[in-house]
Amino acid sequence: MFIDGQLDFTRISIRAGTTLSLKDAFGRAINYMRLSITDRCNFRCVYCMPRKGVVSVPHNEILTFEEMLRIGRVSAALGISRFKVTGGEPLCRKGCASFMRQLKRLPGVEQVTLTTNISLLARELDELADVGLDGLNASLDTLSQKRFATLTRSRARLSTLISALHRARALGIPVKINVVPMKGFNDGDFVDIARFALESGFHIRFIELMPVGRARKYAGISQESIFQTMCKEFGQLAALDRAIGNGPAANYAVPGFDKSVGFISALSHKFCRDCNRVRLTSSGFLKTCLHHNTGTELKPFLRDGDNGDEQLAAVIAAAVRAKPGEHDFGNTAGRFLMSSVGG
Ligand code: SAM
Ligand code: SF4
């Protein structure tokens, strides 16, 4: 597809059933896209959104599901086989489940998963199970109702959320719990939440707080200290070689349980060398690194009727090609809201 670093448009051919292998300039295979379908959210997590929320992107600026499906189809033909639907809160957008159904049917798509704050999950579960959702990442930072309310600034009842997770499992949807450890918020809760997850049949991953937007004024907790807490409670954790899902998590087996504890520590255990992902914001910016602003606005391109799929493929491939080698969170914070990018 590239000859002497130049895009060869004539060699990009988008035909149903054919897929290419998308690589960036560092030779990394890019096969995973996080699709943020909305910037709106019914929570205001302290590390993600201001208390009063943010000015929402006007509806006509948000990509339609048809536009996202076109990007999905072309990306899948280029070699992106796994999609994560995220937000904001993706279940706030009407039609999310049926969008995922269509995404899953695209040629070349092997996996469609969802990241959610769980609050609107119960009413969607039957349809999501019918869609054949490949996995659910459930954000749950504490099991204390009081701290949950403080962290999410929401009135959602934890008991309702937890019932929805059990039902998801009963319906055959694999669930992973995501916890963002934060000093002064959920430091004492890790054993409880890990025990809850493992006993319920869910993997659990601790996600290091990234200095992005609101989160810059809070402090995270080190992977090492949580690892020690886990070993003290459950016995020595044993490193697993195999990846679980698409993420860069370092996963560990826990004595007596068949589910794992994982750590995603983008700062302290940088994994850029193995990065396999790009992100699409709800307004159509293809963001090729979480930290950098590098990427391409796809919306003007999509809304100009003259452009065909081959050209769209070339634009996506060129953006991927220019993906930065690594983030620089250690030195500079990200000046964007996580809710607009989808995590
Ligand atoms: N609303 C959905 C949810 O909360 O799962 C999807 C969007 S949310 C932006 C995706 C993930 O990003 C969540 O697991 C959330 O905890 C995580 N997240 C948000 N801000 C973060 C930060 N500064 N550092 C690390 N993770 C963060
Ligand atoms: Fe909403 Fe998710 Fe951000 Fe919390 S982390 S405010 S649930 S988008």
GROMACS .gro file of C-alpha atoms and ligand atoms in nm:
model
  378
    1MET     CA    1   0.000   0.000   0.000
    2PHE     CA    2   0.299   0.228   0.055
    3ILE     CA    3   0.573   0.271  -0.202
    4ASP     CA    4   0.877   0.460  -0.073
    5GLY     CA    5   0.663   0.605   0.202
    6GLN     CA    6   0.402   0.734  -0.046
    7LEU     CA    7   0.046   0.611  -0.048
    8ASP     CA    8  -0.037   0.414  -0.357
    9PHE     CA    9  -0.409   0.485  -0.399
   10THR     CA   10  -0.440   0.241  -0.684
   11ARG     CA   11  -0.355  -0.051  -0.460
   12ILE     CA   12  -0.625   0.013  -0.202
   13SER     CA   13  -0.925  -0.185  -0.308
   14ILE     CA   14  -1.229  -0.211  -0.086
   15ARG     CA   15  -1.423  -0.523  -0.169
   16ALA     CA   16  -1.652  -0.712   0.062
   17GLY     CA   17  -1.475  -1.010   0.210
   18THR     CA   18  -1.119  -0.891   0.147
   19THR     CA   19  -0.909  -0.752   0.426
   20LEU     CA   20  -0.566  -0.598   0.428
   21SER     CA   21  -0.321  -0.573   0.713
   22LEU     CA   22  -0.301  -0.220   0.845
   23LYS     CA   23   0.040  -0.119   0.978
   24ASP     CA   24   0.184   0.206   1.105
   25ALA     CA   25   0.527   0.345   1.024
   26PHE     CA   26   0.676   0.156   1.321
   27GLY     CA   27   0.552  -0.177   1.190
   28ARG     CA   28   0.279  -0.211   1.454
   29ALA     CA   29  -0.029  -0.396   1.329
   30ILE     CA   30  -0.335  -0.179   1.396
   31ASN     CA   31  -0.640  -0.401   1.428
   32TYR     CA   32  -0.849  -0.235   1.698
   33MET     CA   33  -1.066   0.078   1.692
   34ARG     CA   34  -1.243   0.243   1.983
   35LEU     CA   35  -1.557   0.409   1.853
   36SER     CA   36  -1.700   0.685   2.070
   37ILE     CA   37  -2.062   0.713   1.966
   38THR     CA   38  -2.154   1.006   2.192
   39ASP     CA   39  -1.987   1.273   2.402
   40ARG     CA   40  -2.288   1.276   2.638
   41CYS     CA   41  -2.299   1.102   2.973
   42ASN     CA   42  -2.542   1.070   3.262
   43PHE     CA   43  -2.254   1.051   3.515
   44ARG     CA   44  -1.999   1.317   3.606
   45CYS     CA   45  -1.707   1.106   3.729
   46VAL     CA   46  -1.465   1.335   3.909
   47TYR     CA   47  -1.168   1.225   3.697
   48CYS     CA   48  -1.352   1.255   3.368
   49MET     CA   49  -1.604   1.540   3.360
   50PRO     CA   50  -1.666   1.869   3.538
   51ARG     CA   51  -1.954   1.872   3.790
   52LYS     CA   52  -2.171   2.076   3.556
   53GLY     CA   53  -2.086   1.869   3.253
   54VAL     CA   54  -1.946   2.006   2.929
   55VAL     CA   55  -2.105   2.181   2.636
   56SER     CA   56  -2.233   1.898   2.420
   57VAL     CA   57  -2.130   1.874   2.060
   58PRO     CA   58  -2.436   1.977   1.850
   59HIS     CA   59  -2.627   1.680   1.708
   60ASN     CA   60  -2.547   1.764   1.346
   61GLU     CA   61  -2.176   1.757   1.430
   62ILE     CA   62  -2.199   1.403   1.566
   63LEU     CA   63  -2.153   1.130   1.309
   64THR     CA   64  -2.468   0.943   1.220
   65PHE     CA   65  -2.464   0.566   1.273
   66GLU     CA   66  -2.459   0.527   0.895
   67GLU     CA   67  -2.141   0.737   0.877
   68MET     CA   68  -1.981   0.534   1.156
   69LEU     CA   69  -2.078   0.211   0.984
   70ARG     CA   70  -1.915   0.332   0.665
   71ILE     CA   71  -1.594   0.404   0.857
   72GLY     CA   72  -1.631   0.064   1.025
   73ARG     CA   73  -1.676  -0.114   0.693
   74VAL     CA   74  -1.378   0.055   0.530
   75SER     CA   75  -1.160   0.011   0.840
   76ALA     CA   76  -1.253  -0.356   0.861
   77ALA     CA   77  -1.152  -0.402   0.499
   78LEU     CA   78  -0.819  -0.239   0.589
   79GLY     CA   79  -0.762  -0.488   0.871
   80ILE     CA   80  -0.937  -0.346   1.179
   81SER     CA   81  -1.120  -0.651   1.304
   82ARG     CA   82  -1.211  -0.545   1.658
   83PHE     CA   83  -1.427  -0.255   1.767
   84LYS     CA   84  -1.503  -0.120   2.112
   85VAL     CA   85  -1.812   0.098   2.138
   86THR     CA   86  -1.760   0.369   2.398
   87GLY     CA   87  -1.850   0.730   2.480
   88GLY     CA   88  -1.941   0.941   2.693
   89GLU     CA   89  -2.189   0.681   2.799
   90PRO     CA   90  -2.265   0.483   2.482
   91LEU     CA   91  -2.598   0.357   2.613
   92CYS     CA   92  -2.717   0.720   2.636
   93ARG     CA   93  -2.737   0.719   2.257
   94LYS     CA   94  -3.062   0.574   2.128
   95GLY     CA   95  -3.008   0.282   1.893
   96CYS     CA   96  -2.669   0.181   2.038
   97ALA     CA   97  -2.753  -0.191   2.045
   98SER     CA   98  -2.885  -0.201   1.691
   99PHE     CA   99  -2.576  -0.007   1.576
  100MET     CA  100  -2.361  -0.278   1.733
  101ARG     CA  101  -2.566  -0.544   1.558
  102GLN     CA  102  -2.488  -0.383   1.222
  103LEU     CA  103  -2.124  -0.330   1.314
  104LYS     CA  104  -2.090  -0.697   1.401
  105ARG     CA  105  -2.229  -0.799   1.063
  106LEU     CA  106  -1.969  -0.608   0.862
  107PRO     CA  107  -1.729  -0.830   0.667
  108GLY     CA  108  -1.399  -0.868   0.849
  109VAL     CA  109  -1.535  -0.772   1.192
  110GLU     CA  110  -1.447  -1.038   1.446
  111GLN     CA  111  -1.533  -0.871   1.771
  112VAL     CA  112  -1.757  -0.594   1.901
  113THR     CA  113  -1.742  -0.502   2.268
  114LEU     CA  114  -1.889  -0.226   2.481
  115THR     CA  115  -1.758  -0.006   2.762
  116THR     CA  116  -2.026   0.124   2.994
  117ASN     CA  117  -2.092   0.282   3.333
  118ILE     CA  118  -2.365   0.011   3.374
  119SER     CA  119  -2.642   0.253   3.474
  120LEU     CA  120  -2.854   0.199   3.159
  121LEU     CA  121  -2.747  -0.156   3.095
  122ALA     CA  122  -3.040  -0.351   3.241
  123ARG     CA  123  -3.295  -0.235   2.983
  124GLU     CA  124  -3.059  -0.316   2.691
  125LEU     CA  125  -2.935  -0.655   2.803
  126ASP     CA  126  -3.171  -0.879   2.610
  127GLU     CA  127  -3.096  -0.701   2.286
  128LEU     CA  128  -2.721  -0.695   2.355
  129ALA     CA  129  -2.725  -1.068   2.420
  130ASP     CA  130  -2.917  -1.119   2.097
  131VAL     CA  131  -2.662  -0.907   1.910
  132GLY     CA  132  -2.397  -1.149   2.033
  133LEU     CA  133  -2.194  -0.883   2.214
  134ASP     CA  134  -1.844  -1.022   2.259
  135GLY     CA  135  -1.771  -0.851   2.588
  136LEU     CA  136  -1.871  -0.586   2.830
  137ASN     CA  137  -1.625  -0.361   3.013
  138ALA     CA  138  -1.804  -0.233   3.318
  139SER     CA  139  -1.659   0.070   3.494
  140LEU     CA  140  -1.703   0.024   3.867
  141ASP     CA  141  -1.458   0.199   4.097
  142THR     CA  142  -1.602   0.108   4.436
  143LEU     CA  143  -1.868  -0.104   4.605
  144SER     CA  144  -1.944   0.163   4.863
  145GLN     CA  145  -2.267   0.342   4.770
  146LYS     CA  146  -2.141   0.657   4.940
  147ARG     CA  147  -1.808   0.667   4.759
  148PHE     CA  148  -1.975   0.566   4.433
  149ALA     CA  149  -2.203   0.871   4.462
  150THR     CA  150  -1.903   1.095   4.535
  151LEU     CA  151  -1.698   0.955   4.249
  152THR     CA  152  -1.966   0.947   3.981
  153ARG     CA  153  -2.178   1.238   4.114
  154SER     CA  154  -2.478   1.026   4.025
  155ARG     CA  155  -2.776   0.886   4.212
  156ALA     CA  156  -2.756   0.544   4.051
  157ARG     CA  157  -2.806   0.254   4.294
  158LEU     CA  158  -2.514   0.016   4.308
  159SER     CA  159  -2.741  -0.278   4.385
  160THR     CA  160  -2.924  -0.221   4.055
  161LEU     CA  161  -2.598  -0.200   3.861
  162ILE     CA  162  -2.464  -0.516   4.018
  163SER     CA  163  -2.785  -0.708   3.937
  164ALA     CA  164  -2.744  -0.600   3.574
  165LEU     CA  165  -2.390  -0.739   3.568
  166HIS     CA  166  -2.505  -1.074   3.706
  167ARG     CA  167  -2.778  -1.086   3.445
  168ALA     CA  168  -2.530  -1.007   3.170
  169ARG     CA  169  -2.325  -1.305   3.277
  170ALA     CA  170  -2.633  -1.526   3.296
  171LEU     CA  171  -2.711  -1.423   2.937
  172GLY     CA  172  -2.364  -1.535   2.829
  173ILE     CA  173  -2.200  -1.192   2.792
  174PRO     CA  174  -1.839  -1.194   2.922
  175VAL     CA  175  -1.790  -0.914   3.176
  176LYS     CA  176  -1.473  -0.737   3.286
  177ILE     CA  177  -1.469  -0.487   3.570
  178ASN     CA  178  -1.256  -0.174   3.521
  179VAL     CA  179  -1.140   0.014   3.830
  180VAL     CA  180  -0.952   0.345   3.827
  181PRO     CA  181  -0.766   0.363   4.162
  182MET     CA  182  -0.751   0.713   4.309
  183LYS     CA  183  -0.597   0.840   4.629
  184GLY     CA  184  -0.857   0.965   4.871
  185PHE     CA  185  -1.150   0.811   4.681
  186ASN     CA  186  -1.138   0.433   4.660
  187ASP     CA  187  -0.801   0.339   4.815
  188GLY     CA  188  -0.955   0.103   5.072
  189ASP     CA  189  -1.188  -0.074   4.830
  190PHE     CA  190  -0.968  -0.288   4.609
  191VAL     CA  191  -0.996  -0.616   4.799
  192ASP     CA  192  -1.376  -0.594   4.817
  193ILE     CA  193  -1.418  -0.514   4.452
  194ALA     CA  194  -1.167  -0.779   4.341
  195ARG     CA  195  -1.339  -1.042   4.555
  196PHE     CA  196  -1.677  -0.940   4.419
  197ALA     CA  197  -1.549  -0.964   4.061
  198LEU     CA  198  -1.367  -1.295   4.098
  199GLU     CA  199  -1.652  -1.461   4.288
  200SER     CA  200  -1.900  -1.337   4.026
  201GLY     CA  201  -1.695  -1.479   3.738
  202PHE     CA  202  -1.561  -1.145   3.606
  203HIS     CA  203  -1.205  -1.048   3.519
  204ILE     CA  204  -1.095  -0.731   3.694
  205ARG     CA  205  -0.844  -0.473   3.573
  206PHE     CA  206  -0.698  -0.178   3.756
  207ILE     CA  207  -0.646   0.114   3.518
  208GLU     CA  208  -0.380   0.364   3.613
  209LEU     CA  209  -0.516   0.718   3.634
  210MET     CA  210  -0.397   0.915   3.332
  211PRO     CA  211  -0.327   1.289   3.358
  212VAL     CA  212  -0.595   1.394   3.117
  213GLY     CA  213  -0.836   1.686   3.161
  214ARG     CA  214  -1.004   1.670   3.504
  215ALA     CA  215  -0.783   1.387   3.622
  216ARG     CA  216  -0.477   1.611   3.633
  217LYS     CA  217  -0.565   1.733   3.980
  218TYR     CA  218  -0.598   1.385   4.131
  219ALA     CA  219  -0.339   1.125   4.227
  220GLY     CA  220  -0.349   0.763   4.121
  221ILE     CA  221  -0.219   0.460   4.312
  222SER     CA  222   0.074   0.249   4.199
  223GLN     CA  223   0.026  -0.089   4.034
  224GLU     CA  224   0.286  -0.234   4.271
  225SER     CA  225   0.096  -0.138   4.584
  226ILE     CA  226  -0.231  -0.284   4.452
  227PHE     CA  227  -0.045  -0.598   4.342
  228GLN     CA  228   0.088  -0.641   4.698
  229THR     CA  229  -0.260  -0.588   4.841
  230MET     CA  230  -0.398  -0.857   4.608
  231CYS     CA  231  -0.120  -1.106   4.696
  232LYS     CA  232  -0.178  -1.049   5.066
  233GLU     CA  233  -0.548  -1.119   5.029
  234PHE     CA  234  -0.556  -1.397   4.768
  235GLY     CA  235  -0.208  -1.552   4.775
  236GLN     CA  236   0.074  -1.502   4.523
  237LEU     CA  237  -0.061  -1.391   4.183
  238ALA     CA  238   0.104  -1.562   3.884
  239ALA     CA  239   0.173  -1.373   3.560
  240LEU     CA  240  -0.023  -1.498   3.260
  241ASP     CA  241   0.137  -1.485   2.912
  242ARG     CA  242  -0.188  -1.471   2.725
  243ALA     CA  243  -0.370  -1.149   2.652
  244ILE     CA  244  -0.730  -1.132   2.770
  245GLY     CA  245  -0.922  -0.916   2.526
  246ASN     CA  246  -0.766  -0.637   2.320
  247GLY     CA  247  -0.609  -0.442   2.595
  248PRO     CA  248  -0.250  -0.399   2.696
  249ALA     CA  249  -0.326  -0.538   3.044
  250ALA     CA  250  -0.066  -0.735   3.237
  251ASN     CA  251  -0.282  -1.020   3.363
  252TYR     CA  252  -0.235  -1.247   3.666
  253ALA     CA  253  -0.395  -1.572   3.772
  254VAL     CA  254  -0.540  -1.571   4.121
  255PRO     CA  255  -0.518  -1.888   4.335
  256GLY     CA  256  -0.859  -2.054   4.357
  257PHE     CA  257  -1.029  -1.846   4.085
  258ASP     CA  258  -1.063  -1.892   3.711
  259LYS     CA  259  -1.077  -1.517   3.640
  260SER     CA  260  -0.777  -1.287   3.644
  261VAL     CA  261  -0.658  -0.963   3.796
  262GLY     CA  262  -0.501  -0.727   3.543
  263PHE     CA  263  -0.323  -0.394   3.538
  264ILE     CA  264  -0.327  -0.135   3.262
  265SER     CA  265  -0.062   0.116   3.357
  266ALA     CA  266   0.004   0.343   3.063
  267LEU     CA  267   0.243   0.569   3.252
  268SER     CA  268   0.440   0.348   3.490
  269HIS     CA  269   0.443   0.044   3.258
  270LYS     CA  270   0.437   0.203   2.916
  271PHE     CA  271   0.312  -0.032   2.642
  272CYS     CA  272   0.329   0.193   2.333
  273ARG     CA  273   0.558  -0.053   2.156
  274ASP     CA  274   0.269  -0.299   2.136
  275CYS     CA  275  -0.005  -0.046   2.070
  276ASN     CA  276  -0.266  -0.184   1.829
  277ARG     CA  277  -0.535   0.084   1.840
  278VAL     CA  278  -0.683   0.402   1.705
  279ARG     CA  279  -0.983   0.599   1.827
  280LEU     CA  280  -1.272   0.765   1.650
  281THR     CA  281  -1.445   1.048   1.836
  282SER     CA  282  -1.820   1.095   1.806
  283SER     CA  283  -1.764   1.397   1.583
  284GLY     CA  284  -1.545   1.200   1.346
  285PHE     CA  285  -1.185   1.274   1.442
  286LEU     CA  286  -0.966   0.969   1.390
  287LYS     CA  287  -0.727   1.004   1.685
  288THR     CA  288  -0.422   0.788   1.646
  289CYS     CA  289  -0.272   0.827   1.994
  290LEU     CA  290  -0.456   0.900   2.317
  291HIS     CA  291  -0.198   1.155   2.423
  292HIS     CA  292  -0.130   1.339   2.099
  293ASN     CA  293  -0.365   1.542   1.881
  294THR     CA  294  -0.237   1.362   1.576
  295GLY     CA  295  -0.505   1.226   1.346
  296THR     CA  296  -0.752   1.321   1.077
  297GLU     CA  297  -1.097   1.480   1.066
  298LEU     CA  298  -1.306   1.230   0.871
  299LYS     CA  299  -1.640   1.413   0.884
  300PRO     CA  300  -1.575   1.673   0.609
  301PHE     CA  301  -1.447   1.391   0.396
  302LEU     CA  302  -1.754   1.175   0.460
  303ARG     CA  303  -1.995   1.460   0.396
  304ASP     CA  304  -1.842   1.552   0.063
  305GLY     CA  305  -2.041   1.328  -0.170
  306ASP     CA  306  -1.755   1.299  -0.420
  307ASN     CA  307  -1.540   1.073  -0.206
  308GLY     CA  308  -1.562   0.700  -0.252
  309ASP     CA  309  -1.458   0.420  -0.016
  310GLU     CA  310  -1.116   0.383  -0.178
  311GLN     CA  311  -1.036   0.744  -0.095
  312LEU     CA  312  -1.170   0.705   0.258
  313ALA     CA  313  -0.951   0.397   0.299
  314ALA     CA  314  -0.649   0.593   0.179
  315VAL     CA  315  -0.717   0.872   0.431
  316ILE     CA  316  -0.755   0.624   0.718
  317ALA     CA  317  -0.443   0.433   0.614
  318ALA     CA  318  -0.241   0.756   0.590
  319ALA     CA  319  -0.355   0.864   0.939
  320VAL     CA  320  -0.257   0.524   1.080
  321ARG     CA  321   0.075   0.544   0.903
  322ALA     CA  322   0.146   0.873   1.085
  323LYS     CA  323   0.054   0.733   1.428
  324PRO     CA  324   0.299   0.865   1.689
  325GLY     CA  325   0.551   0.618   1.826
  326GLU     CA  326   0.465   0.678   2.190
  327HIS     CA  327   0.278   0.898   2.433
  328ASP     CA  328   0.446   1.158   2.650
  329PHE     CA  329   0.219   1.154   2.954
  330GLY     CA  330   0.525   1.140   3.179
  331ASN     CA  331   0.611   1.497   3.078
  332THR     CA  332   0.293   1.658   2.957
  333ALA     CA  333  -0.071   1.606   3.045
  334GLY     CA  334  -0.335   1.551   2.779
  335ARG     CA  335  -0.551   1.859   2.717
  336PHE     CA  336  -0.874   1.688   2.624
  337LEU     CA  337  -1.166   1.531   2.806
  338MET     CA  338  -1.165   1.155   2.833
  339SER     CA  339  -1.542   1.159   2.782
  340SER     CA  340  -1.491   1.304   2.434
  341VAL     CA  341  -1.240   1.037   2.336
  342GLY     CA  342  -1.388   0.730   2.499
  343GLY     CA  343  -1.099   0.613   2.719
  344SAM     N1  344  -1.888   0.589   3.012
  344SAM     C1  345  -1.823   0.468   2.984
  344SAM     C2  346  -1.751   0.414   3.105
  344SAM     O1  347  -1.736   0.489   3.203
  344SAM     O2  348  -1.712   0.299   3.102
  344SAM     C3  349  -1.727   0.473   2.865
  344SAM     C4  350  -1.642   0.595   2.851
  344SAM     S1  351  -1.518   0.616   2.978
  344SAM     C5  352  -1.436   0.761   2.921
  344SAM     C6  353  -1.408   0.481   2.941
  344SAM     C7  354  -1.313   0.445   3.052
  344SAM     O3  355  -1.220   0.550   3.071
  344SAM     C8  356  -1.377   0.419   3.189
  344SAM     O4  357  -1.339   0.290   3.234
  344SAM     C9  358  -1.320   0.525   3.277
  344SAM     O5  359  -1.304   0.482   3.409
  344SAM    C10  360  -1.187   0.552   3.209
  344SAM     N2  361  -1.127   0.681   3.238
  344SAM    C11  362  -1.182   0.803   3.230
  344SAM     N3  363  -1.092   0.899   3.264
  344SAM    C12  364  -0.976   0.834   3.295
  344SAM    C13  365  -0.845   0.876   3.335
  344SAM     N4  366  -0.815   1.004   3.351
  344SAM     N5  367  -0.751   0.783   3.355
  344SAM    C14  368  -0.779   0.651   3.336
  344SAM     N6  369  -0.900   0.604   3.298
  344SAM    C15  370  -0.997   0.695   3.278
  345SF4    FE1  371  -1.927   0.926   3.204
  345SF4    FE2  372  -1.763   0.718   3.173
  345SF4    FE3  373  -1.667   0.967   3.199
  345SF4    FE4  374  -1.778   0.852   3.409
  345SF4     S1  375  -1.592   0.781   3.302
  345SF4     S2  376  -1.819   1.063   3.338
  345SF4     S3  377  -1.935   0.731   3.318
  345SF4     S4  378  -1.786   0.893   3.033
   0.00000   0.00000   0.00000
